[in-house]
Structure formats: structure tokens, C-alpha cells
Amino acid sequence: MEKGEAKSKKPPRLCCICNERRPVLKRAKTLQQICRECFYEEEIHQAIVKNRLFKSGERVAIGASGGKDSTVLAYVLSELNRRHSYGLDLFLLSIDEGITGYRDDSLETVKRNELQYGLPLQILSYKDLYGWTMDDIVKMIGLKNNCTFCGVFRRQALDRGAALLKVDKLVTGHNADDIAETVLLNILRGDIARLSRCTSITTGEDGPIPRCKPFKYTYEKEIVMYAYFKKLDYFSTECIYSPNAYRGFAREFIKDLERLRPRAILDIIKSGEDFRIATTTKMPEQGTCERCGYISSQKWCKACVLLDGLNRGLPKMGIGRARGGGVNGGDHKKETTVKTLESKQCGSLDF
Amino acid sequence: MQLTLEFGGGLELLCDSEKIHKVNVDLPNGVEELTMKDLLSWVRTNVIKERPEMFIKGDTVRPGVLVLVNDCDWELSGQLETTIEDKDVIVFISTLHGG
């Protein structure tokens, strides 16, 4: 009967949780073998309850890109909202960066999700917010550092969208693998400010819109398997501008680590949570941007600096080593997104 | 033996954008059973049309690619040592893309 088990020369096992059905996967975290039905939703429910992520009656926007994480997030949240009566008003919020051949396709998926899950959708575009699409930006700056522009602009765009929808909270589908990669990236770059914030399950509580990541402890692999078993509709291609992204290296490394020791991912996150910064380290002070009022640790927030650079035809402004106000775009050794003490990006809402 | 192979998560782009492939695999000479290891190299030669490094790394699949044999994670059945039988359904899903 159990074809899977009969092949491996191990005795047939049953799901560790219900002891009734045959297991279909082994949880990397706990090495438990569990069946399709016991898998997953209740764990997210526990994470939500334990970390007190939501309050009844809140309006919550789900950052939806059409990819696997956000689709699963939308599905699980609306399911749990119903099953456990969270009393939440859920919305889908999508950002159109203007990347032809990638974002336009994935937006179609989000539109389908809107119908499938019955959640109202709001789409904001870079073109409307900033006057530039990613395609335009890449034409100007080339294929390096695109992720810097896109990431900075997207974070602000999400906040603007959340404000438009008048929501109390924003949730994103960042999973355990993403967070582990970010911890590593911040170590590699020496970005202490971000390192101290990036493992919090909820961030930005002192800013315009708090954000939380219910999938913080969920492995990417499990999200994909869940989507497969539930036959969820998602879009799966790599952004065409991302191949040179620095994060790609951290990702390769994490994937190789996961293969050798699956718990490594959770352990990296734990290390990140337990970091204590020496009291003698200078940390950036949080203020507001002089130009747009957005949260920032510098005079101007990073988005304004980048936008100014683009509009003035100085695309290197805000990238690489900056001296003083960061206006001298030509002074850089390499075109990397190295953040020095002088050129820290704007504040706590960055992940 | 007759097998059904499915590719997801972007891997279908490596095989002419076909998600499902019904294939007929012959056992290598002198071998009684087909293992996943054999199947992988067969797939690499006969099904993957471009960028094999996206699918295979060394002897096994690239880290980040999930393998399901009859809807069951191959880690439960021995990974590369899993034996394949006639009419089995094997699914390869890549997790390496934005979410």
C-alpha cells in the first residue's frame, strides 16, 4: 500500500502527529515525518498566537508579488482568519516596479489570487510614485546595483500603499531562508544597525506601519511543498535583473548548508536574534528625511538620494562609498552596494 | 519502464517549457533496479535541454530543488538510493526564485 515506504528499506512509518496517515515529508527542523494534512497551517497559527502578531479588528495588508511566499501567505492567512476567527480585514497590496517580462506576468497571478481568495487588491507602481520604472532605471544605471534601487523604492512604496489602504499592519512572506540570508549579508557587510533589527518578527513599530513576517520560522522548502500539495497558483521565475545580486551568493551558501545540516537555517536566525551590540559601537540615530518626511537616519532618506541622482543624471549617487553628503558620485572604488558608516540607508523599516 | 516526470518552479524552462513529460526509461546494462541516481543522469541527458547546472550539481540535484516520488519527499525514501518502479510519478520543483 505504501509505495514510498516499501521502496526504502525502512519499516513503514506513520505520521508523527496523527499516527494515522502515511507521511509525505520530513520536516527539516525536527526531522519528524508528517502527512499532508497535519502539515503546516497550525504551526503558522501557533507562531501568530505566540508572537501576538495581530489583534482582532485590525486591517492588514499582505505584500503580494504573485510568487510562492506571498501566495501561500495570502492563502494561509485567509484560511486561518476564517478558521480561528482572527477578525482581521485582509487586503492584497502589490507593487509594480515596471519590469517587463517579469512583474507584468506575476501581477496577473496576483489578480487571479484576488478572485480566488476574495481579498481586495491594490496595486501601486513605481511609475506613479517616483516617475521611473525599473526598466528605465536599469537603462540608466546598467545591470549592477539594480536591487539597491528596487529594494529601497519598494519598501517606501509598500508603506505608501499601506497608508492608502489605511491598514494597521503589513505582512510579508519572508521565510526562514530569507532571514538567514539577510543575517549573513549584514555580517558580510558589517551593517550592525540592520543586523540588530533583521531578525525581529515584527519591525517598524515606531514608524508609520509595523510589519511582520509570520513565516519567519518556516523553511522555504516547506512553503513550496505546501503550495504543491494544495495546488496553489503562483508565479515562479527569477527577476531578470537579479543575477548579479549579492544576495545570490548568500543564498547558494545557505542552500549548501541546508543540505549538510538542515537546522543551520534556524540556528543562524537564533544567532542573529541573540547578537548583542557592544555599547561602544556608534549606531545611527533615527530622524526624518528633510525632503519627504519619511523615516531616515541621514538628512535625506535613501529613496530621495537615489531619486535625486536619477533625475540629475548621476546614477552613482547614493551607491558605494560616499564622502560627506554623498553628492560626489564619481568617488567610488567599485560599484558595490557597500554601506559605510557615512552612507547608511534610512531607518528601521528596512528589513 | 514508463514514468511521468513533472517539472515545476521554473525548471520547466529547461525542458522546452513542458511541465509534464511521459517517458520511457531503459535500465542501464546489467542493472536490475533503477535508482534515482540513474534516473537523474538519464534526465540530464535526455530531458534537460539547456543550463543543466540549474538542475544538477555533481551527482545530485542542485540544492534548492525538491524531489517528490509519488508525492512523497525523496528524503523519506533514501534520496539517491530510492528505487523507481514502473508508472512512478517523479516531481522536481525548484525553490530558487522570488516569493
CSV table of C-alpha atoms in Angstrom, one decimal, chain A residues 121-294:
chain,number,residue,atom,x,y,z
A,121,LEU,CA,-6.3,44.2,-4.3
A,122,GLN,CA,-4.4,47.5,-4.5
A,123,ILE,CA,-1.6,47.9,-7.0
A,124,LEU,CA,0.9,50.8,-6.8
A,125,SER,CA,3.5,51.4,-9.5
A,126,TYR,CA,7.0,52.9,-9.4
A,127,LYS,CA,6.0,55.0,-12.4
A,128,ASP,CA,3.2,56.7,-10.5
A,129,LEU,CA,5.1,57.1,-7.2
A,130,TYR,CA,8.5,58.0,-8.5
A,131,GLY,CA,8.2,58.7,-12.2
A,132,TRP,CA,10.6,55.9,-13.0
A,133,THR,CA,10.1,52.2,-13.8
A,134,MET,CA,12.8,49.7,-13.1
A,135,ASP,CA,13.3,49.2,-16.8
A,136,ASP,CA,14.1,53.0,-17.1
A,137,ILE,CA,16.4,52.8,-14.1
A,138,VAL,CA,18.3,49.9,-15.5
A,139,LYS,CA,18.7,51.6,-18.8
A,140,MET,CA,20.4,54.4,-17.0
A,141,ILE,CA,22.5,52.6,-14.4
A,142,GLY,CA,23.3,49.3,-16.0
A,143,LEU,CA,22.9,45.9,-14.5
A,144,LYS,CA,24.7,46.4,-11.3
A,145,ASN,CA,23.1,47.8,-8.1
A,146,ASN,CA,19.6,47.5,-9.5
A,147,CYS,CA,18.5,45.7,-6.4
A,148,THR,CA,19.5,48.7,-4.3
A,149,PHE,CA,17.2,51.0,-6.1
A,150,CYS,CA,14.4,48.4,-6.3
A,151,GLY,CA,14.6,47.4,-2.7
A,152,VAL,CA,14.7,51.0,-1.4
A,153,PHE,CA,11.8,52.1,-3.6
A,154,ARG,CA,9.7,49.1,-2.9
A,155,ARG,CA,9.9,49.5,0.9
A,156,GLN,CA,8.6,53.0,0.6
A,157,ALA,CA,6.1,52.0,-1.9
A,158,LEU,CA,4.7,49.4,0.4
A,159,ASP,CA,4.3,52.0,3.2
A,160,ARG,CA,2.6,54.4,0.9
A,161,GLY,CA,0.2,51.6,-0.3
A,162,ALA,CA,-0.5,50.6,3.3
A,163,ALA,CA,-1.3,54.2,4.2
A,164,LEU,CA,-3.6,54.5,1.2
A,165,LEU,CA,-5.5,51.4,2.3
A,166,LYS,CA,-5.5,52.7,5.9
A,167,VAL,CA,-4.2,49.5,7.3
A,168,ASP,CA,-2.8,48.9,10.7
A,169,LYS,CA,-0.1,46.4,9.7
A,170,LEU,CA,1.7,45.0,6.8
A,171,VAL,CA,2.6,41.3,6.5
A,172,THR,CA,5.2,39.9,4.1
A,173,GLY,CA,6.1,36.4,3.1
A,174,HIS,CA,9.7,36.4,4.1
A,175,ASN,CA,10.7,32.9,5.1
A,176,ALA,CA,13.4,31.4,7.3
A,177,ASP,CA,15.8,31.1,4.4
A,178,ASP,CA,15.4,34.7,3.5
A,179,ILE,CA,16.0,35.8,7.1
A,180,ALA,CA,19.1,33.6,7.4
A,181,GLU,CA,20.4,35.0,4.2
A,182,THR,CA,19.9,38.5,5.5
A,183,VAL,CA,21.7,37.8,8.7
A,184,LEU,CA,24.7,36.6,6.7
A,185,LEU,CA,24.5,39.5,4.3
A,186,ASN,CA,24.5,42.0,7.2
A,187,ILE,CA,27.5,40.3,8.8
A,188,LEU,CA,29.4,40.3,5.5
A,189,ARG,CA,28.7,44.0,5.0
A,190,GLY,CA,29.3,45.0,8.6
A,191,ASP,CA,25.8,46.5,8.8
A,192,ILE,CA,25.3,46.5,12.5
A,193,ALA,CA,22.2,48.6,12.6
A,194,ARG,CA,20.4,46.2,10.3
A,195,LEU,CA,21.8,43.1,12.0
A,196,SER,CA,20.2,44.1,15.2
A,197,ARG,CA,16.8,44.6,13.6
A,198,CYS,CA,16.6,42.0,10.9
A,199,THR,CA,15.6,39.0,13.0
A,200,SER,CA,12.6,40.6,14.7
A,201,ILE,CA,9.3,39.1,13.7
A,202,THR,CA,7.7,42.5,13.8
A,203,THR,CA,9.6,45.6,12.8
A,204,GLY,CA,8.9,49.2,12.5
A,205,GLU,CA,6.6,49.5,15.4
A,206,ASP,CA,7.8,53.0,16.0
A,207,GLY,CA,7.4,54.0,12.4
A,208,PRO,CA,4.5,54.6,10.1
A,209,ILE,CA,3.4,51.0,9.6
A,210,PRO,CA,4.6,48.0,11.6
A,211,ARG,CA,5.5,44.9,9.5
A,212,CYS,CA,5.5,41.3,10.4
A,213,LYS,CA,6.7,38.1,8.9
A,214,PRO,CA,4.6,35.2,10.0
A,215,PHE,CA,6.9,32.8,8.1
A,216,LYS,CA,10.0,33.7,10.0
A,217,TYR,CA,10.5,30.1,11.2
A,218,THR,CA,9.2,28.4,8.1
A,219,TYR,CA,11.6,26.8,5.7
A,220,GLU,CA,11.3,27.8,2.0
A,221,LYS,CA,11.2,24.1,1.1
A,222,GLU,CA,8.0,23.6,3.2
A,223,ILE,CA,6.3,26.6,1.6
A,224,VAL,CA,7.0,25.1,-1.8
A,225,MET,CA,5.7,21.7,-0.8
A,226,TYR,CA,2.6,23.2,0.8
A,227,ALA,CA,1.9,25.1,-2.4
A,228,TYR,CA,2.4,21.9,-4.4
A,229,PHE,CA,0.1,19.8,-2.2
A,230,LYS,CA,-2.6,22.5,-2.1
A,231,LYS,CA,-2.2,23.1,-5.8
A,232,LEU,CA,-1.8,26.8,-5.3
A,233,ASP,CA,-1.3,29.0,-8.3
A,234,TYR,CA,1.9,31.0,-8.2
A,235,PHE,CA,4.4,32.6,-10.5
A,236,SER,CA,7.9,31.3,-10.5
A,237,THR,CA,10.7,33.0,-12.4
A,238,GLU,CA,13.7,34.9,-11.3
A,239,CYS,CA,13.7,38.6,-11.7
A,240,ILE,CA,15.6,39.3,-14.9
A,241,TYR,CA,17.7,41.9,-13.3
A,242,SER,CA,18.8,39.9,-10.3
A,243,PRO,CA,21.6,37.6,-11.4
A,244,ASN,CA,24.3,39.9,-10.1
A,245,ALA,CA,22.7,40.5,-6.8
A,246,TYR,CA,25.0,40.0,-3.8
A,247,ARG,CA,22.2,38.1,-2.0
A,248,GLY,CA,22.6,35.3,-4.6
A,249,PHE,CA,25.9,34.3,-3.0
A,250,ALA,CA,24.5,34.2,0.4
A,251,ARG,CA,21.6,32.1,-0.9
A,252,GLU,CA,23.9,29.5,-2.6
A,253,PHE,CA,25.8,29.2,0.7
A,254,ILE,CA,22.7,28.7,2.7
A,255,LYS,CA,21.3,26.1,0.4
A,256,ASP,CA,24.5,24.1,0.6
A,257,LEU,CA,24.5,24.4,4.3
A,258,GLU,CA,20.9,23.3,4.5
A,259,ARG,CA,21.8,20.1,2.6
A,260,LEU,CA,24.5,19.2,5.1
A,261,ARG,CA,22.8,20.3,8.3
A,262,PRO,CA,19.2,21.4,7.9
A,263,ARG,CA,18.9,23.0,11.3
A,264,ALA,CA,21.6,25.5,10.3
A,265,ILE,CA,19.0,27.9,8.9
A,266,LEU,CA,17.1,28.2,12.2
A,267,ASP,CA,20.3,28.3,14.1
A,268,ILE,CA,21.6,31.2,12.1
A,269,ILE,CA,18.4,33.1,12.8
A,270,LYS,CA,18.8,32.3,16.5
A,271,SER,CA,22.3,33.6,16.4
A,272,GLY,CA,21.0,36.8,14.8
A,273,GLU,CA,18.4,37.2,17.5
A,274,ASP,CA,21.0,36.8,20.2
A,275,PHE,CA,23.5,39.2,19.0
A,276,ARG,CA,24.3,41.9,21.4
A,277,ILE,CA,25.9,45.1,20.1
A,278,ALA,CA,28.8,46.5,22.2
A,279,THR,CA,27.8,49.7,23.9
A,280,THR,CA,30.7,51.5,22.4
A,281,THR,CA,29.5,51.0,18.8
A,282,LYS,CA,28.1,54.1,17.3
A,283,MET,CA,24.6,53.4,16.0
A,284,PRO,CA,22.7,55.6,13.6
A,285,GLU,CA,20.1,57.9,15.1
A,286,GLN,CA,16.6,57.8,13.7
A,287,GLY,CA,15.2,61.0,12.3
A,288,THR,CA,13.1,62.1,9.4
A,289,CYS,CA,14.0,62.9,5.8
A,290,GLU,CA,14.2,66.7,5.1
A,291,ARG,CA,12.7,66.3,1.7
A,292,CYS,CA,9.8,63.9,2.1
A,293,GLY,CA,9.4,63.3,5.9
A,294,TYR,CA,10.0,59.6,5.6
